Amino acid sequence: MVQFNFIRCEAFGGSMSVHYKQLVRVTAPLLLLAVTLSSCGAIQPIGTTPVSPIGTAAPSPRTGVAANPSPSTPASASAPTSSAASSTAAQIDEQVVMAGIQETLDLYAEAYNENDPALLAQVVDPSNGPMKRYVRTKFENYQESIFGGQGGFSYEVTAITPHKLGFVIADVEQYGLTGKWTFREVNGRWLMSEPTRREIGKPRKVETEHFTFHMYDWTEDVNETLMQQMEQAREQVRERLGKVPDTKADVYIKPTFGVGPFTGPTTLAFYARTYQARDRIVIAAPNSYVFPFYDASAGWQADLQMTLTHEYTHLANNRSFTPIARMSDWMIEGLAEYVSDPLSAVSRGVPEAVASDEIIPIMDTSGRIDKQDLEHLTILERDVSLAYGFATTLVEFIVDRYGGLDGFWKLVQVYDKRQSLPAALQEAFGVSYEQFDREWRDWLKETY
Ligand SMILES: [Zn+2]
């Protein structure tokens, strides 16, 4: 099962590209949701593929990602304190609020199980336009997906934390995964809601040695952790690539679905660059609706850490090495996975695909227009997650057999000039594309 990765959006007379890290081990039909890019002004369902690299049984309606054996799980699982609780919030009757939220969650699940938009409308704060749109679009995309109508949804609220502005953050569980959703009391009922742009106030800038963070007080319970994780990501990229930009990177902590750059459901973070503005990394707040459900024992930090390292690799690649607009898709994403996740190829199903001789080609030479190959990784219609895995193996193969990362950059630099892989392989490594491809396939069989 895949999510989405990379959108090239020609808008505003310029070009904006957004790099999403591919979520792995996603087994959720709910992830078959539209990713929209507001700057395009249109909703674009992005390539989704019902193939799970970890061989899940029947598809089950789960939201979010499964446990991830992250090499670097911060010690503390997420446990937002209630320091932000207002005096009013502190006085709320926890049992009553949890019962109210559970009632809303039951309705929400029933709306999905019965494919009933009228029920769905009852669970959302009617005064919050973006939230209504978010919930409805997510619902419609699910129902229209191949998983639509299967039913089996249920949610359970397991804890609540009073937050600012009368909101409550609820720990919501589904099939063993946890999400943090915000609710507000509206006419005696606890509904899915988030603060509006006006309520949330203005962002503030926090300058650190390596970053300029743009954040809101709304997310003050996680801001510090996210800043540390970003620093850790930079350090990991520095260790693996040998250099990172001296210049500060802009990082936006997106507080809610409706505030900040547009993101679709199940977004952890992404890297975006435009010709008009500096590139930046956007992180979805873990307490917002777009952040995917996670394994509570690992905490929300685990998947996010790898994603931030992946996104910062794009930034470092673009600023300190070769502009990513001049690179092939597999080079960009393969490198980001190589740096951020040592298990990428395995967790994305490469061993199974190699065993069954379903290797995604580097270049699709069949002549078809919609190329199914690693050079078009980010616009593939299917097997996108697997393609990320194979892209990672290409980087590993070059590192192993063609002179380490120096060899990789040598190829990238020649490719930058030639914009042709066969020509670049010949010039950089003195091999034909056919020979390189054969060697890579042999190496895959030996290695995976
Ligand atoms: Zn990426």
Coordinates of C-alpha atoms and ligand atoms in Angstrom, one line a residue:
M1 CA 0.0 0.0 0.0
V2 CA 1.4 3.3 -0.8
Q3 CA 0.7 6.8 -0.1
F4 CA 2.1 9.5 -2.3
N5 CA 5.4 11.1 -2.9
F6 CA 6.1 13.9 -5.1
I7 CA 4.0 16.3 -6.9
R8 CA 5.2 18.5 -9.6
C9 CA 2.7 21.3 -9.7
E10 CA 2.9 23.8 -12.5
A11 CA 1.1 26.7 -11.1
F12 CA 1.5 30.4 -10.6
G13 CA 3.4 30.5 -13.9
G14 CA 6.3 28.9 -12.1
S15 CA 7.1 25.5 -10.9
M16 CA 6.8 24.1 -7.4
S17 CA 7.8 20.7 -6.5
V18 CA 7.0 18.9 -3.3
H19 CA 8.8 15.9 -2.1
Y20 CA 6.9 13.6 0.2
K21 CA 8.5 10.7 1.8
Q22 CA 6.8 7.5 0.9
L23 CA 5.3 6.0 4.0
V24 CA 6.1 2.3 4.3
R25 CA 4.2 -0.6 5.6
V26 CA 1.0 1.2 5.2
T27 CA -1.9 -1.2 5.2
A28 CA -4.7 1.3 5.3
P29 CA -7.4 1.8 2.7
L30 CA -7.9 5.1 4.4
L31 CA -4.5 6.0 3.0
L32 CA -6.0 5.7 -0.4
L33 CA -6.9 9.3 -0.1
A34 CA -6.5 12.3 -2.3
V35 CA -3.5 14.3 -1.8
T36 CA -4.3 17.8 -2.8
L37 CA -2.0 20.6 -3.4
S38 CA -3.8 23.8 -2.7
S39 CA -1.6 25.9 -4.9
C40 CA -2.8 23.8 -7.8
G41 CA -6.3 24.7 -7.0
A42 CA -7.5 21.2 -7.7
I43 CA -7.7 17.9 -5.9
Q44 CA -5.4 15.3 -7.3
P45 CA -5.6 11.8 -6.2
I46 CA -2.1 10.6 -6.3
G47 CA -0.8 7.1 -7.3
T48 CA -2.0 4.5 -4.9
T49 CA -1.2 0.9 -5.0
P50 CA -2.9 -1.9 -3.1
V51 CA 0.3 -3.9 -2.7
S52 CA 1.7 -4.3 0.8
P53 CA 5.3 -5.2 1.0
I54 CA 4.7 -6.9 4.3
G55 CA 2.0 -9.1 3.0
T56 CA -1.0 -8.1 5.1
A57 CA -3.9 -10.4 4.9
A58 CA -7.2 -9.0 3.8
P59 CA -7.2 -5.2 3.6
S60 CA -8.5 -3.8 6.8
P61 CA -9.6 -0.3 7.4
R62 CA -6.8 1.1 9.3
T63 CA -5.5 4.6 9.3
G64 CA -1.8 5.2 9.5
V65 CA 1.3 3.3 9.4
A66 CA 2.3 0.1 11.2
A67 CA 5.1 -0.3 13.6
N68 CA 8.4 0.7 12.2
P69 CA 11.6 -0.7 13.4
S70 CA 13.2 2.7 13.5
P71 CA 16.8 2.8 14.4
S72 CA 16.3 5.9 16.4
T73 CA 13.3 6.0 18.6
P74 CA 13.5 8.8 21.1
A75 CA 13.0 7.6 24.6
S76 CA 9.8 9.3 25.4
A77 CA 6.6 8.3 23.6
S78 CA 4.3 11.1 22.9
A79 CA 2.7 12.4 26.0
P80 CA 1.6 16.0 25.6
T81 CA 1.3 17.5 29.0
S82 CA -1.7 19.6 29.9
S83 CA 0.4 22.6 30.7
A84 CA -1.6 24.4 28.1
A85 CA -4.8 23.7 29.8
S86 CA -6.9 26.7 30.5
S87 CA -8.6 27.0 33.8
T88 CA -11.8 26.2 32.0
A89 CA -10.4 23.1 30.4
A90 CA -8.9 21.9 33.6
Q91 CA -12.3 21.8 35.2
I92 CA -13.9 19.6 32.5
D93 CA -15.3 16.3 33.6
E94 CA -13.0 13.8 31.9
Q95 CA -15.5 11.0 31.8
V96 CA -18.2 13.1 30.4
V97 CA -15.9 14.5 27.7
M98 CA -14.6 11.1 26.8
A99 CA -18.1 9.8 26.5
G100 CA -19.0 12.7 24.2
I101 CA -16.0 12.1 22.0
Q102 CA -16.7 8.4 21.9
E103 CA -20.2 9.2 20.7
T104 CA -18.8 11.3 17.9
L105 CA -16.3 8.6 17.0
D106 CA -19.0 5.9 16.9
L107 CA -21.0 8.1 14.5
Y108 CA -17.9 8.7 12.4
A109 CA -17.3 5.0 12.1
E110 CA -20.9 4.3 11.3
A111 CA -20.8 6.9 8.5
Y112 CA -17.9 5.0 7.0
N113 CA -19.4 1.6 7.4
E114 CA -22.8 2.7 6.0
N115 CA -21.4 5.1 3.4
D116 CA -23.6 7.7 4.9
P117 CA -22.5 11.4 4.3
A118 CA -25.4 12.7 6.4
L119 CA -24.0 10.9 9.4
L120 CA -20.6 12.2 8.6
A121 CA -21.8 15.8 8.6
Q122 CA -23.0 15.4 12.2
V123 CA -19.5 14.7 13.6
V124 CA -17.8 17.9 12.4
D125 CA -17.8 21.4 13.9
P126 CA -20.3 23.1 11.5
S127 CA -18.6 26.4 11.9
N128 CA -15.2 25.2 10.6
G129 CA -15.0 25.2 6.8
P130 CA -11.6 23.6 6.3
M131 CA -12.3 20.8 8.8
K132 CA -15.6 20.1 7.1
R133 CA -13.9 19.9 3.7
Y134 CA -11.1 17.7 5.1
V135 CA -13.4 15.2 6.6
R136 CA -15.7 15.1 3.6
T137 CA -12.9 14.7 1.0
K138 CA -11.2 12.0 3.0
F139 CA -14.5 10.2 3.3
E140 CA -15.4 10.5 -0.4
N141 CA -12.0 9.4 -1.5
Y142 CA -12.2 6.3 0.7
Q143 CA -15.7 5.4 -0.5
E144 CA -14.6 5.8 -4.1
S145 CA -11.4 3.7 -3.6
I146 CA -11.3 0.0 -4.2
F147 CA -11.7 -0.4 -0.5
G148 CA -14.9 1.6 -0.3
G149 CA -17.8 -0.1 1.3
Q150 CA -15.9 -2.8 3.1
G151 CA -16.9 -1.5 6.5
G152 CA -15.2 -2.6 9.7
F153 CA -14.4 0.8 11.0
S154 CA -14.3 1.5 14.7
Y155 CA -12.5 4.0 16.9
E156 CA -11.9 4.2 20.6
V157 CA -10.9 7.2 22.6
T158 CA -8.4 6.1 25.3
A159 CA -7.2 9.4 26.8
I160 CA -7.8 13.1 26.6
T161 CA -5.6 16.1 27.2
P162 CA -7.2 19.6 27.6
H163 CA -5.6 22.0 25.2
K164 CA -5.9 25.7 24.4
L165 CA -9.0 27.6 23.3
G166 CA -11.3 25.0 24.9
F167 CA -10.1 22.2 22.6
V168 CA -9.3 18.7 23.8
I169 CA -6.7 16.4 22.2
A170 CA -8.0 12.9 22.2
D171 CA -5.9 9.8 21.8
V172 CA -7.9 7.8 19.3
E173 CA -7.1 4.2 18.7
Q174 CA -7.9 2.0 15.7
Y175 CA -6.5 -1.5 15.2
G176 CA -3.7 -0.9 17.6
L177 CA -2.6 2.3 16.2
T178 CA -3.0 5.7 17.8
G179 CA -3.8 9.2 16.5
K180 CA -4.2 12.5 18.2
W181 CA -7.4 14.3 17.1
T182 CA -8.8 17.5 18.4
F183 CA -12.4 18.0 19.5
R184 CA -14.4 21.0 20.7
E185 CA -17.7 21.2 22.4
V186 CA -20.4 22.6 20.2
N187 CA -24.0 22.9 21.5
G188 CA -23.3 20.2 24.1
R189 CA -21.6 17.7 21.7
W190 CA -17.9 17.1 21.3
L191 CA -17.2 17.4 17.6
M192 CA -14.2 17.0 15.4
S193 CA -12.7 20.4 15.1
E194 CA -9.6 22.5 15.1
P195 CA -8.9 26.2 15.6
T196 CA -9.5 28.5 12.7
R197 CA -6.8 30.7 11.2
R198 CA -8.1 33.6 13.2
E199 CA -8.2 31.7 16.5
I200 CA -4.8 30.2 16.2
G201 CA -3.1 33.6 15.9
K202 CA 0.2 34.5 14.2
P203 CA 3.2 32.2 13.8
R204 CA 6.4 33.2 15.3
K205 CA 10.0 32.7 14.1
V206 CA 12.5 30.9 16.2
E207 CA 16.1 31.2 15.0
T208 CA 18.6 28.5 15.9
E209 CA 22.1 27.9 14.6
H210 CA 20.9 25.8 11.6
F211 CA 17.3 26.5 11.2
T212 CA 14.6 29.2 11.1
F213 CA 11.5 27.6 12.5
H214 CA 8.1 29.0 11.9
M215 CA 5.7 27.8 14.5
Y216 CA 2.5 28.5 16.5
D217 CA 1.9 28.5 20.2
W218 CA -0.9 26.1 19.4
T219 CA 1.8 23.4 19.0
E220 CA 3.9 24.4 22.0
D221 CA 3.6 20.9 23.5
V222 CA 5.6 19.5 20.5
N223 CA 7.6 22.4 19.1
E224 CA 10.7 21.7 21.2
T225 CA 10.7 18.0 20.3
L226 CA 10.3 18.8 16.6
M227 CA 13.1 21.2 16.7
Q228 CA 15.4 18.6 18.3
Q229 CA 14.3 16.0 15.7
M230 CA 15.1 18.4 12.9
E231 CA 18.6 19.0 14.4
Q232 CA 19.0 15.2 14.7
A233 CA 18.0 14.8 11.0
R234 CA 20.6 17.3 9.9
E235 CA 23.3 15.6 12.0
Q236 CA 22.5 12.2 10.4
V237 CA 22.6 13.7 6.9
R238 CA 25.9 15.3 7.7
E239 CA 27.3 12.0 8.9
R240 CA 26.1 10.1 5.8
L241 CA 26.8 12.7 3.1
G242 CA 29.8 14.4 4.6
K243 CA 28.4 17.9 4.3
V244 CA 25.3 19.9 4.8
P245 CA 24.4 23.4 3.9
D246 CA 25.9 26.2 6.1
T247 CA 22.8 28.3 5.4
K248 CA 19.8 28.0 7.6
A249 CA 16.9 25.9 6.5
D250 CA 13.3 27.2 6.9
V251 CA 11.1 24.7 8.7
Y252 CA 7.4 25.3 9.0
I253 CA 5.5 23.5 11.7
K254 CA 2.0 23.2 10.3
P255 CA -0.4 23.4 13.2
T256 CA -3.7 22.2 11.7
F257 CA -5.1 21.0 8.4
G258 CA -6.6 24.4 7.7
V259 CA -3.6 26.6 8.6
G260 CA -0.3 26.7 6.6
P261 CA 0.6 25.0 3.3
F262 CA -1.8 22.5 2.1
T263 CA -1.3 18.8 3.0
G264 CA -3.4 15.8 2.4
P265 CA -4.2 13.1 5.0
T266 CA -1.3 11.0 6.4
T267 CA 1.4 13.6 6.0
L268 CA 4.4 13.6 8.3
A269 CA 6.6 16.1 6.5
F270 CA 7.7 17.2 3.1
Y271 CA 10.3 19.2 1.3
A272 CA 9.2 21.9 -1.1
R273 CA 11.0 24.3 -3.3
T274 CA 9.9 27.0 -5.6
Y275 CA 11.7 29.2 -8.0
Q276 CA 10.2 32.2 -6.3
A277 CA 11.0 31.4 -2.7
R278 CA 13.6 29.6 -0.6
D279 CA 13.1 25.9 -0.2
R280 CA 11.6 24.7 3.0
I281 CA 10.6 21.7 5.0
V282 CA 7.0 21.5 6.3
I283 CA 6.2 19.3 9.3
A284 CA 2.6 18.3 10.1
A285 CA 2.0 18.7 13.8
P286 CA 1.5 15.3 15.5
N287 CA -1.6 16.6 17.1
S288 CA -3.3 17.5 13.8
Y289 CA -5.7 15.5 11.7
V290 CA -3.3 15.0 8.8
F291 CA -0.6 13.3 10.8
P292 CA -0.9 9.5 10.3
F293 CA -1.8 7.1 13.1
Y294 CA 1.3 5.5 14.6
D295 CA 2.4 2.7 16.9
A296 CA 2.1 4.2 20.3
S297 CA 4.9 2.0 21.7
A298 CA 7.3 3.6 19.3
G299 CA 5.7 7.1 19.6
W300 CA 5.0 9.5 16.8
Q301 CA 8.6 10.5 16.7
A302 CA 9.9 7.3 15.2
D303 CA 8.4 7.5 11.7
L304 CA 8.8 11.2 11.7
Q305 CA 12.5 11.1 12.5
M306 CA 13.2 9.0 9.4
T307 CA 11.0 11.3 7.3
L308 CA 12.7 14.4 8.5
T309 CA 16.1 12.9 7.7
H310 CA 14.7 11.9 4.3
E311 CA 13.4 15.5 3.7
Y312 CA 16.6 17.2 4.9
T313 CA 18.6 14.9 2.5
H314 CA 16.6 16.5 -0.3
L315 CA 17.5 19.9 1.0
A316 CA 21.1 19.2 1.4
N317 CA 21.3 17.5 -2.0
N318 CA 19.7 20.5 -3.6
R319 CA 21.8 23.1 -1.8
S320 CA 25.1 21.5 -1.2
F321 CA 25.5 19.0 -4.1
T322 CA 23.5 19.1 -7.4
P323 CA 20.1 20.8 -7.9
I324 CA 17.5 18.1 -7.7
A325 CA 15.7 19.5 -10.7
R326 CA 18.7 18.2 -12.7
M327 CA 18.6 14.7 -11.3
S328 CA 16.6 11.6 -12.1
D329 CA 13.8 10.6 -9.7
W330 CA 15.6 7.5 -8.5
M331 CA 18.7 9.4 -7.7
I332 CA 16.8 11.9 -5.6
E333 CA 14.6 9.5 -3.7
G334 CA 17.1 6.6 -3.6
L335 CA 19.6 8.9 -1.9
A336 CA 17.1 10.2 0.6
E337 CA 16.1 6.6 1.5
Y338 CA 19.7 5.5 1.6
V339 CA 20.5 8.2 4.1
S340 CA 17.4 8.0 6.3
D341 CA 16.4 4.3 6.4
P342 CA 18.8 1.4 6.2
L343 CA 15.9 -1.0 6.0
S344 CA 14.1 0.8 3.2
A345 CA 14.6 -1.8 0.5
V346 CA 13.6 -4.6 2.8
S347 CA 10.6 -3.0 4.3
R348 CA 9.4 -1.9 0.8
G349 CA 9.3 -5.5 -0.5
V350 CA 12.5 -5.6 -2.6
P351 CA 13.4 -9.2 -1.5
E352 CA 10.0 -10.6 -2.5
A353 CA 10.0 -8.7 -5.8
V354 CA 13.5 -10.0 -6.6
A355 CA 12.6 -13.5 -5.7
S356 CA 9.6 -13.4 -8.0
D357 CA 11.6 -11.7 -10.7
E358 CA 9.5 -8.5 -10.6
I359 CA 12.3 -6.0 -10.7
I360 CA 11.1 -2.6 -11.7
P361 CA 13.4 -1.5 -14.6
I362 CA 15.6 1.5 -14.3
M363 CA 14.5 2.6 -17.8
D364 CA 11.3 1.4 -19.4
T365 CA 12.3 0.8 -23.0
S366 CA 8.9 -0.5 -24.1
G367 CA 8.1 2.7 -25.8
R368 CA 4.9 3.3 -23.8
I369 CA 4.2 6.8 -22.7
D370 CA 3.3 6.2 -19.1
K371 CA 6.7 4.8 -18.2
Q372 CA 6.8 2.3 -15.4
D373 CA 10.4 2.7 -14.4
L374 CA 12.6 4.1 -11.7
E375 CA 13.4 7.2 -13.8
H376 CA 9.7 8.1 -13.4
L377 CA 9.5 6.9 -9.9
T378 CA 7.5 9.8 -8.5
I379 CA 4.8 9.7 -11.1
L380 CA 4.3 5.9 -11.2
E381 CA 0.7 4.7 -11.1
R382 CA 1.5 1.7 -9.1
D383 CA 4.1 0.1 -6.9
V384 CA 5.5 3.4 -5.9
S385 CA 6.6 2.2 -2.5
L386 CA 8.4 -0.8 -4.1
A387 CA 10.0 1.6 -6.6
Y388 CA 11.4 3.6 -3.7
G389 CA 12.9 0.4 -2.5
F390 CA 14.5 -0.4 -5.8
A391 CA 15.8 3.2 -6.1
T392 CA 17.5 2.7 -2.8
T393 CA 19.1 -0.5 -4.0
L394 CA 20.5 1.4 -7.0
V395 CA 22.3 3.8 -4.7
E396 CA 23.5 1.0 -2.6
F397 CA 24.7 -0.9 -5.7
I398 CA 26.7 2.1 -6.9
V399 CA 28.1 2.7 -3.5
D400 CA 29.1 -0.9 -3.3
R401 CA 30.5 -1.4 -6.8
Y402 CA 31.3 2.0 -8.2
G403 CA 33.3 3.8 -5.6
G404 CA 31.1 4.7 -2.7
L405 CA 29.1 7.8 -2.5
D406 CA 31.8 9.6 -4.5
G407 CA 30.9 7.3 -7.4
F408 CA 27.2 8.2 -6.9
W409 CA 28.0 11.9 -7.1
K410 CA 30.3 11.4 -10.1
L411 CA 27.4 9.8 -11.9
V412 CA 25.0 12.6 -10.8
Q413 CA 27.3 15.3 -12.0
V414 CA 27.7 13.8 -15.4
Y415 CA 24.0 13.1 -15.6
D416 CA 23.4 16.8 -14.7
K417 CA 25.3 17.7 -17.9
R418 CA 24.1 15.0 -20.2
Q419 CA 20.5 14.4 -19.0
S420 CA 20.8 10.8 -20.3
L421 CA 21.5 7.8 -18.1
P422 CA 23.2 5.7 -20.8
A423 CA 25.5 8.6 -21.7
A424 CA 26.2 9.4 -18.1
L425 CA 27.0 5.7 -17.2
Q426 CA 29.3 5.5 -20.1
E427 CA 31.1 8.7 -19.2
A428 CA 31.2 8.3 -15.5
F429 CA 31.8 4.5 -15.1
G430 CA 32.7 3.4 -18.6
V431 CA 29.9 0.9 -18.8
S432 CA 26.9 0.6 -21.1
Y433 CA 23.4 0.9 -19.7
E434 CA 22.8 -2.7 -20.6
Q435 CA 25.9 -3.9 -18.7
F436 CA 25.1 -1.7 -15.7
D437 CA 21.5 -3.0 -15.6
R438 CA 22.7 -6.6 -15.8
E439 CA 25.2 -6.1 -13.0
W440 CA 22.6 -4.4 -10.8
R441 CA 20.2 -7.3 -11.3
D442 CA 22.9 -9.8 -10.5
W443 CA 23.8 -7.8 -7.4
L444 CA 20.2 -7.7 -6.3
K445 CA 19.9 -11.5 -6.4
E446 CA 23.1 -11.8 -4.4
T447 CA 22.1 -9.2 -1.9
Y448 CA 18.4 -9.5 -1.3
Ligands
ZN1 ZN 11.5 12.3 -1.1

